[in-house]
């Protein structure tokens, strides 16, 4: 049995002690009864999930009408993105099934998470990346965790096609979001939001790339609603980058292009499910430009103290777009704002940490002031 090779897997099994000294547990332990695991499933965990739901006071003021906006800061997961929630499930089920290797295509964060959880499980990880198109921090993560990384001369959609083929090998599990366990793990974020707010929010804003996460949140919201743990369901409002918006345009984008590399996807795997989520919840898929994304990223960092990567700023940019349109007395098609009553609650999932892609900030024209090492000179530069 492969499971016996992994000490972490063995020690976290079933009702074993929490994986951290602080008692903080991962999503499988926290939500075991809602996930397809059994006592035979080894729990490969890094104490992911339980991320903060941060009240965004400045953003709330912009929305006005006594609305409360929260950001679910998924960048505070162990590898810095929400991908950890799905990967704890995918790796646990892979090891349970006897896999000796996992493979994935990635715009970056999936590979970082797969590499870390595979290292923890003691199995091999193979990553296919679009050459030159992934943020440096994410590449560093995959490499340091010991994944074997192949940069291919193609885009993410090409990489995923190859993974579907190569992953047919026996003893190998595909851990892209076409792996249904990923969605299962990711739905736990919706559970946490409901538990923290005491109900579902009125609207949920989220970036959309491969569309697995919007699918997962909607699944989580519906499950807790069906169990009577929330009274309401949120309008699911997804944002694609303008240069990479297949769902918005209703057609595959062959050469997707955006600064938000994590959502640079031209043919989403969960396209149909995302469409369903938006349709059933009374939400919408809209677009934001790279300029709007970068402006929202800076705004969130400098007004709320939350530094996210560009893809994660898409829902913030989307909310600002809605606010501006509403202020001008016109609404974008399907915009949830006019439907929200006074005092509504909006949650924006910010999916990944800004440090993953620090390059984008430094290339964006930020520079420190220069001064000699003397207090008077520094004060002068500061205008103090
Ligand atoms: C993967 C990812 C997304 C896109 O999520 P999908 O499930 O592919 O729609 C958005 N932001 C970040 C930071 C990601 O890593």
Short mmCIF file of C-alpha atoms and ligand atoms in Angstrom, two decimals:
data_model
loop_
_atom_site.label_atom_id
_atom_site.label_comp_id
_atom_site.label_asym_id
_atom_site.label_seq_id
_atom_site.Cartn_x
_atom_site.Cartn_y
_atom_site.Cartn_z
CA UNK A 1 0.00 0.00 0.00
CA UNK A 2 1.32 3.41 -0.94
CA UNK A 3 -0.32 5.03 2.08
CA UNK A 4 2.10 3.31 4.44
CA UNK A 5 5.00 5.22 2.87
CA UNK A 6 3.65 8.50 4.13
CA UNK A 7 4.00 9.16 7.82
CA UNK A 8 1.96 12.36 7.63
CA UNK A 9 -0.82 10.50 5.89
CA UNK A 10 -0.82 7.83 8.55
CA UNK A 11 -0.71 10.18 11.52
CA UNK A 12 -3.51 12.42 10.22
CA UNK A 13 -5.81 9.52 9.50
CA UNK A 14 -9.38 9.65 10.69
CA UNK A 15 -9.80 11.09 14.14
CA UNK A 16 -6.06 11.49 14.69
CA UNK A 17 -4.84 14.62 16.51
CA UNK A 18 -4.91 17.99 14.76
CA UNK A 19 -1.96 18.48 12.39
CA UNK A 20 -0.72 21.62 14.10
CA UNK A 21 0.34 22.28 17.66
CA UNK A 22 -2.10 25.19 17.75
CA UNK A 23 -4.93 22.76 17.11
CA UNK A 24 -5.73 24.39 13.80
CA UNK A 25 -7.20 21.79 11.47
CA UNK A 26 -7.51 21.53 7.69
CA UNK A 27 -10.72 21.45 5.69
CA UNK A 28 -11.09 17.66 5.68
CA UNK A 29 -11.03 17.52 9.45
CA UNK A 30 -13.26 20.57 9.81
CA UNK A 31 -15.88 19.45 7.27
CA UNK A 32 -15.38 15.68 7.12
CA UNK A 33 -19.11 14.86 7.18
CA UNK A 34 -19.71 16.94 4.02
CA UNK A 35 -16.83 15.47 2.03
CA UNK A 36 -16.42 12.13 0.21
CA UNK A 37 -13.88 10.71 2.68
CA UNK A 38 -13.95 7.64 4.90
CA UNK A 39 -11.78 6.31 7.71
CA UNK A 40 -9.73 4.64 4.98
CA UNK A 41 -8.82 8.01 3.45
CA UNK A 42 -5.38 9.23 4.57
CA UNK A 43 -5.66 12.96 5.25
CA UNK A 44 -2.92 14.87 3.44
CA UNK A 45 -3.23 18.31 4.99
CA UNK A 46 -1.30 21.49 5.70
CA UNK A 47 -4.04 22.96 7.91
CA UNK A 48 -5.50 24.81 4.93
CA UNK A 49 -8.77 26.75 5.00
CA UNK A 50 -10.30 28.70 7.92
CA UNK A 51 -9.08 31.87 6.19
CA UNK A 52 -10.20 35.25 7.51
CA UNK A 53 -13.31 36.97 6.23
CA UNK A 54 -12.14 40.56 6.48
CA UNK A 55 -14.58 43.43 6.73
CA UNK A 56 -13.56 45.91 4.03
CA UNK A 57 -14.64 49.24 5.52
CA UNK A 58 -13.42 51.48 2.71
CA UNK A 59 -14.96 49.26 0.05
CA UNK A 60 -18.22 49.16 2.03
CA UNK A 61 -18.30 52.96 2.07
CA UNK A 62 -17.90 53.02 -1.70
CA UNK A 63 -20.87 50.71 -2.13
CA UNK A 64 -22.85 52.82 0.34
CA UNK A 65 -26.46 52.16 1.39
CA UNK A 66 -25.25 50.51 4.60
CA UNK A 67 -23.94 47.52 2.65
CA UNK A 68 -21.17 45.47 4.17
CA UNK A 69 -18.39 44.15 1.95
CA UNK A 70 -16.07 41.38 3.11
CA UNK A 71 -13.03 39.87 1.46
CA UNK A 72 -12.38 36.18 1.93
CA UNK A 73 -8.59 36.28 1.98
CA UNK A 74 -7.65 32.97 0.39
CA UNK A 75 -4.07 34.15 -0.07
CA UNK A 76 -3.59 33.13 3.57
CA UNK A 77 -3.77 29.44 2.75
CA UNK A 78 -0.51 27.45 3.22
CA UNK A 79 0.72 27.84 -0.37
CA UNK A 80 -0.88 31.24 -0.77
CA UNK A 81 -4.03 30.45 -2.74
CA UNK A 82 -7.41 28.73 -2.46
CA UNK A 83 -6.02 25.83 -4.50
CA UNK A 84 -4.96 24.22 -1.20
CA UNK A 85 -8.57 23.49 -0.28
CA UNK A 86 -9.02 21.35 -3.36
CA UNK A 87 -5.54 19.88 -3.25
CA UNK A 88 -5.89 18.42 0.25
CA UNK A 89 -8.86 16.44 -1.11
CA UNK A 90 -7.25 15.54 -4.44
CA UNK A 91 -4.02 14.27 -2.86
CA UNK A 92 -5.81 12.42 -0.06
CA UNK A 93 -8.02 10.60 -2.57
CA UNK A 94 -5.08 9.97 -4.91
CA UNK A 95 -3.07 8.34 -2.12
CA UNK A 96 -6.14 6.38 -1.01
CA UNK A 97 -6.47 4.98 -4.53
CA UNK A 98 -2.82 3.93 -4.56
CA UNK A 99 -1.44 6.65 -6.86
CA UNK A 100 2.34 7.02 -6.95
CA UNK A 101 2.27 10.27 -8.91
CA UNK A 102 0.06 13.25 -9.60
CA UNK A 103 0.09 15.42 -12.71
CA UNK A 104 -1.42 18.81 -13.46
CA UNK A 105 -1.43 21.66 -15.91
CA UNK A 106 -1.21 24.99 -14.24
CA UNK A 107 -1.28 28.73 -14.58
CA UNK A 108 0.84 28.57 -11.41
CA UNK A 109 -1.13 28.16 -8.21
CA UNK A 110 -2.38 24.65 -8.93
CA UNK A 111 1.21 23.52 -9.41
CA UNK A 112 2.36 25.22 -6.20
CA UNK A 113 -0.37 23.46 -4.24
CA UNK A 114 0.03 20.10 -5.99
CA UNK A 115 3.78 20.17 -5.40
CA UNK A 116 3.42 20.96 -1.70
CA UNK A 117 0.74 18.36 -0.99
CA UNK A 118 2.54 15.71 -3.07
CA UNK A 119 5.70 16.39 -1.07
CA UNK A 120 3.71 15.90 2.11
CA UNK A 121 2.26 12.65 0.75
CA UNK A 122 5.66 11.45 -0.39
CA UNK A 123 4.65 10.92 -4.01
CA UNK A 124 5.83 12.32 -7.32
CA UNK A 125 4.39 15.51 -8.83
CA UNK A 126 4.61 16.44 -12.51
CA UNK A 127 3.63 19.92 -13.62
CA UNK A 128 3.05 21.20 -17.16
CA UNK A 129 3.25 24.97 -17.48
CA UNK A 130 2.83 27.39 -20.36
CA UNK A 131 6.45 28.56 -20.91
CA UNK A 132 7.09 32.14 -19.80
CA UNK A 133 3.51 32.73 -18.70
CA UNK A 134 3.58 32.05 -15.00
CA UNK A 135 4.41 34.27 -12.07
CA UNK A 136 7.91 33.74 -10.68
CA UNK A 137 6.83 33.04 -7.10
CA UNK A 138 4.58 30.19 -8.22
CA UNK A 139 7.29 28.60 -10.34
CA UNK A 140 9.67 28.83 -7.38
CA UNK A 141 7.10 27.07 -5.19
CA UNK A 142 6.64 24.14 -7.58
CA UNK A 143 10.40 23.72 -7.90
CA UNK A 144 11.27 23.98 -4.22
CA UNK A 145 8.62 21.42 -3.27
CA UNK A 146 10.35 18.99 -5.63
CA UNK A 147 7.88 18.82 -8.51
CA UNK A 148 9.20 17.91 -11.93
CA UNK A 149 8.25 20.93 -13.98
CA UNK A 150 7.95 20.90 -17.77
CA UNK A 151 7.47 24.26 -19.48
CA UNK A 152 5.63 23.62 -22.71
CA UNK A 153 5.57 25.74 -25.79
CA UNK A 154 1.83 26.41 -25.64
CA UNK A 155 -0.85 27.94 -23.43
CA UNK A 156 -2.70 26.56 -20.40
CA UNK A 157 -5.36 24.93 -22.54
CA UNK A 158 -2.65 23.03 -24.48
CA UNK A 159 -1.08 21.94 -21.19
CA UNK A 160 -4.41 20.63 -19.91
CA UNK A 161 -4.94 18.65 -23.12
CA UNK A 162 -1.53 16.97 -22.63
CA UNK A 163 -2.28 16.24 -18.98
CA UNK A 164 -5.53 14.48 -19.89
CA UNK A 165 -3.45 12.22 -22.15
CA UNK A 166 -0.40 11.65 -19.92
CA UNK A 167 -2.54 11.19 -16.81
CA UNK A 168 -3.98 7.96 -18.22
CA UNK A 169 -0.89 6.10 -16.92
CA UNK A 170 -1.68 3.63 -14.16
CA UNK A 171 -0.76 4.85 -10.65
CA UNK A 172 -1.15 8.46 -11.77
CA UNK A 173 -3.89 10.88 -10.73
CA UNK A 174 -4.79 14.09 -12.54
CA UNK A 175 -5.21 16.88 -10.00
CA UNK A 176 -6.54 19.65 -12.20
CA UNK A 177 -10.03 20.89 -11.43
CA UNK A 178 -11.42 18.24 -13.78
CA UNK A 179 -10.65 16.11 -10.70
CA UNK A 180 -14.03 16.18 -8.89
CA UNK A 181 -12.40 16.06 -5.45
CA UNK A 182 -10.91 19.51 -6.04
CA UNK A 183 -14.38 21.04 -6.30
CA UNK A 184 -15.42 19.15 -3.14
CA UNK A 185 -12.54 20.62 -1.15
CA UNK A 186 -13.06 24.10 -2.54
CA UNK A 187 -16.73 24.24 -1.60
CA UNK A 188 -15.68 24.43 2.07
CA UNK A 189 -14.95 28.15 1.63
CA UNK A 190 -18.69 28.74 1.20
CA UNK A 191 -19.34 26.74 4.39
CA UNK A 192 -16.93 28.96 6.31
CA UNK A 193 -18.57 32.14 5.04
CA UNK A 194 -22.02 30.95 6.08
CA UNK A 195 -20.75 29.93 9.52
CA UNK A 196 -19.04 33.26 10.03
CA UNK A 197 -21.88 35.50 8.77
CA UNK A 198 -24.65 33.33 10.16
CA UNK A 199 -26.16 33.25 6.68
CA UNK A 200 -25.08 33.38 3.04
CA UNK A 201 -24.17 36.82 1.66
CA UNK A 202 -26.56 38.51 -0.78
CA UNK A 203 -23.98 38.59 -3.54
CA UNK A 204 -20.70 36.77 -4.05
CA UNK A 205 -18.02 38.25 -6.34
CA UNK A 206 -15.29 35.95 -7.61
CA UNK A 207 -12.66 35.71 -10.37
CA UNK A 208 -13.30 33.13 -13.08
CA UNK A 209 -10.59 31.24 -14.94
CA UNK A 210 -11.16 27.54 -15.36
CA UNK A 211 -14.44 28.18 -13.51
CA UNK A 212 -13.92 25.46 -10.90
CA UNK A 213 -14.06 27.81 -7.95
CA UNK A 214 -17.33 29.56 -8.83
CA UNK A 215 -18.75 26.06 -9.36
CA UNK A 216 -17.43 24.94 -5.97
CA UNK A 217 -18.77 27.94 -4.05
CA UNK A 218 -22.21 27.53 -5.60
CA UNK A 219 -22.17 23.85 -4.65
CA UNK A 220 -21.18 24.71 -1.08
CA UNK A 221 -23.83 27.41 -0.76
CA UNK A 222 -26.53 25.10 -2.10
CA UNK A 223 -25.53 22.23 0.20
CA UNK A 224 -25.66 24.34 3.37
CA UNK A 225 -28.88 25.97 2.20
CA UNK A 226 -30.45 22.55 1.68
CA UNK A 227 -29.39 21.61 5.22
CA UNK A 228 -31.03 24.73 6.62
CA UNK A 229 -27.72 26.28 7.64
CA UNK A 230 -28.45 29.41 5.61
CA UNK A 231 -31.73 31.10 4.79
CA UNK A 232 -30.61 32.57 1.49
CA UNK A 233 -28.44 31.94 -1.54
CA UNK A 234 -26.10 34.57 -2.99
CA UNK A 235 -26.11 35.94 -6.52
CA UNK A 236 -22.92 34.46 -8.01
CA UNK A 237 -21.11 37.20 -9.88
CA UNK A 238 -18.00 36.10 -11.76
CA UNK A 239 -15.35 38.22 -13.45
CA UNK A 240 -13.14 37.25 -16.34
CA UNK A 241 -10.31 39.38 -17.72
CA UNK A 242 -11.37 41.22 -20.87
CA UNK A 243 -8.60 39.57 -22.93
CA UNK A 244 -9.52 36.13 -21.65
CA UNK A 245 -13.31 35.99 -21.46
CA UNK A 246 -14.67 32.88 -23.19
CA UNK A 247 -17.75 32.54 -20.97
CA UNK A 248 -18.64 36.21 -21.29
CA UNK A 249 -18.33 36.09 -25.08
CA UNK A 250 -19.76 32.59 -25.41
CA UNK A 251 -16.84 31.28 -27.42
CA UNK A 252 -13.42 29.73 -26.89
CA UNK A 253 -10.56 32.26 -26.85
CA UNK A 254 -7.61 30.72 -28.69
CA UNK A 255 -4.97 33.22 -27.49
CA UNK A 256 -6.10 34.46 -24.07
CA UNK A 257 -4.11 37.42 -22.81
CA UNK A 258 -4.17 39.22 -19.48
CA UNK A 259 -1.84 40.39 -16.71
CA UNK A 260 -3.96 38.20 -14.42
CA UNK A 261 -2.12 34.98 -15.29
CA UNK A 262 -4.22 32.82 -12.95
CA UNK A 263 -7.31 33.47 -15.07
CA UNK A 264 -5.61 33.42 -18.47
CA UNK A 265 -7.76 30.54 -19.70
CA UNK A 266 -9.48 30.36 -23.07
CA UNK A 267 -11.53 27.21 -22.69
CA UNK A 268 -12.66 26.67 -19.07
CA UNK A 269 -13.05 23.08 -17.85
CA UNK A 270 -16.11 23.95 -15.73
CA UNK A 271 -17.72 26.27 -18.30
CA UNK A 272 -21.13 24.61 -18.23
CA UNK A 273 -21.26 24.40 -14.42
CA UNK A 274 -20.30 28.07 -14.07
CA UNK A 275 -23.04 29.04 -16.50
CA UNK A 276 -25.47 27.01 -14.43
CA UNK A 277 -24.36 28.64 -11.16
CA UNK A 278 -24.80 32.11 -12.58
CA UNK A 279 -28.15 31.26 -14.15
CA UNK A 280 -29.58 29.53 -11.09
CA UNK A 281 -28.39 32.18 -8.63
CA UNK A 282 -29.52 35.19 -10.63
CA UNK A 283 -25.95 36.36 -11.08
CA UNK A 284 -23.81 37.18 -14.07
CA UNK A 285 -20.38 36.72 -15.67
CA UNK A 286 -18.85 40.07 -16.57
CA UNK A 287 -15.42 41.33 -17.64
CA UNK A 288 -12.82 43.76 -16.32
CA UNK A 289 -9.82 45.17 -18.18
CA UNK A 290 -6.20 44.73 -17.10
CA UNK A 291 -6.12 48.43 -16.19
CA UNK A 292 -9.14 48.00 -13.93
CA UNK A 293 -7.58 44.88 -12.39
CA UNK A 294 -4.26 46.57 -11.59
CA UNK A 295 -5.99 49.67 -10.25
CA UNK A 296 -8.20 47.53 -7.99
CA UNK A 297 -5.16 45.56 -6.80
CA UNK A 298 -3.41 48.76 -5.71
CA UNK A 299 -6.57 50.22 -4.23
CA UNK A 300 -7.22 47.13 -2.09
CA UNK A 301 -3.62 47.00 -0.89
CA UNK A 302 -3.46 50.70 -0.05
CA UNK A 303 -6.98 51.15 1.39
CA UNK A 304 -7.71 47.84 3.08
CA UNK A 305 -4.20 46.48 3.69
CA UNK A 306 -4.91 43.35 1.68
CA UNK A 307 -2.34 42.51 -1.01
CA UNK A 308 -3.65 40.08 -3.60
CA UNK A 309 -2.39 38.88 -6.96
CA UNK A 310 -3.87 40.42 -10.12
CA UNK A 311 -6.43 37.63 -10.80
CA UNK A 312 -7.75 38.05 -7.25
CA UNK A 313 -8.33 41.75 -7.84
CA UNK A 314 -10.78 40.97 -10.66
CA UNK A 315 -13.85 40.77 -8.37
CA UNK A 316 -12.78 44.00 -6.64
CA UNK A 317 -12.42 45.67 -10.04
CA UNK A 318 -15.80 44.20 -10.91
CA UNK A 319 -17.43 45.63 -7.80
CA UNK A 320 -15.90 49.04 -8.54
CA UNK A 321 -17.18 48.83 -12.09
CA UNK A 322 -20.68 48.14 -10.74
CA UNK A 323 -20.39 51.04 -8.26
CA UNK A 324 -19.27 53.47 -10.97
CA UNK A 325 -22.00 52.38 -13.34
CA UNK A 326 -24.59 52.72 -10.60
CA UNK A 327 -23.25 56.16 -9.69
CA UNK A 328 -23.70 57.23 -13.28
CA UNK A 329 -27.27 55.98 -13.16
CA UNK A 330 -26.71 53.09 -15.55
CA UNK A 331 -26.17 49.47 -14.71
CA UNK A 332 -24.09 46.87 -16.48
CA UNK A 333 -26.16 43.99 -17.74
CA UNK A 334 -27.00 41.64 -14.90
CA UNK A 335 -25.21 43.76 -12.28
CA UNK A 336 -26.42 42.59 -8.85
CA UNK A 337 -26.13 46.00 -7.14
CA UNK A 338 -29.55 47.39 -8.12
CA UNK A 339 -31.16 44.21 -6.83
CA UNK A 340 -29.47 44.47 -3.44
CA UNK A 341 -31.48 45.99 -0.62
CA UNK A 342 -30.02 48.49 1.81
CA UNK A 343 -27.74 46.78 4.32
CA UNK A 344 -26.89 43.88 2.02
CA UNK A 345 -23.79 41.78 2.44
CA UNK A 346 -21.30 41.22 -0.37
CA UNK A 347 -18.40 38.77 -0.17
CA UNK A 348 -15.49 39.00 -2.61
CA UNK A 349 -13.17 36.01 -2.78
CA UNK A 350 -9.61 37.20 -3.19
CA UNK A 351 -8.04 34.01 -4.37
CA UNK A 352 -4.27 34.37 -4.06
CA UNK A 353 -1.56 36.33 -2.25
CA UNK A 354 0.05 39.34 -3.89
CA UNK A 355 3.58 38.18 -3.07
CA UNK A 356 3.26 35.41 -5.65
CA UNK A 357 3.59 37.97 -8.39
CA UNK A 358 5.55 40.87 -6.91
CA UNK A 359 7.03 41.51 -10.34
CA UNK A 360 3.81 42.96 -11.62
CA UNK A 361 3.95 45.65 -8.92
CA UNK A 362 7.58 46.57 -9.45
CA UNK A 363 7.10 46.71 -13.21
CA UNK A 364 4.11 48.96 -12.62
CA UNK A 365 6.25 52.00 -11.89
CA UNK A 366 6.65 51.78 -8.12
CA UNK A 367 10.04 52.98 -6.93
CA UNK A 368 11.45 53.97 -3.56
CA UNK A 369 12.65 57.53 -3.09
CA UNK A 370 16.46 57.90 -2.93
CA UNK A 371 18.29 59.76 -0.20
CA UNK A 372 21.70 59.93 1.50
CA UNK A 373 21.94 58.27 4.92
CA UNK A 374 21.14 61.40 6.95
CA UNK A 375 17.92 62.22 8.79
CA UNK A 376 17.76 65.72 7.37
CA UNK A 377 18.11 64.42 3.82
CA UNK A 378 15.43 61.74 4.35
CA UNK A 379 13.10 64.31 5.93
CA UNK A 380 13.64 66.59 2.99
CA UNK A 381 12.78 63.81 0.52
CA UNK A 382 9.62 63.12 2.51
CA UNK A 383 8.66 66.76 2.69
CA UNK A 384 8.48 66.48 6.50
C1 LIG B 1 -6.91 29.23 -10.01
C2 LIG B 1 -7.07 30.66 -9.69
C3 LIG B 1 -8.17 31.42 -10.12
C4 LIG B 1 -9.22 30.89 -11.02
O1 LIG B 1 -10.01 29.91 -10.42
P1 LIG B 1 -10.84 28.90 -11.34
O2 LIG B 1 -11.34 27.86 -10.44
O3 LIG B 1 -9.87 28.38 -12.36
O4 LIG B 1 -11.91 29.72 -12.00
C5 LIG B 1 -8.27 32.73 -9.70
N1 LIG B 1 -7.32 33.28 -8.91
C6 LIG B 1 -6.26 32.59 -8.48
C7 LIG B 1 -5.27 33.27 -7.63
C8 LIG B 1 -6.10 31.26 -8.86
O5 LIG B 1 -5.03 30.59 -8.43
#
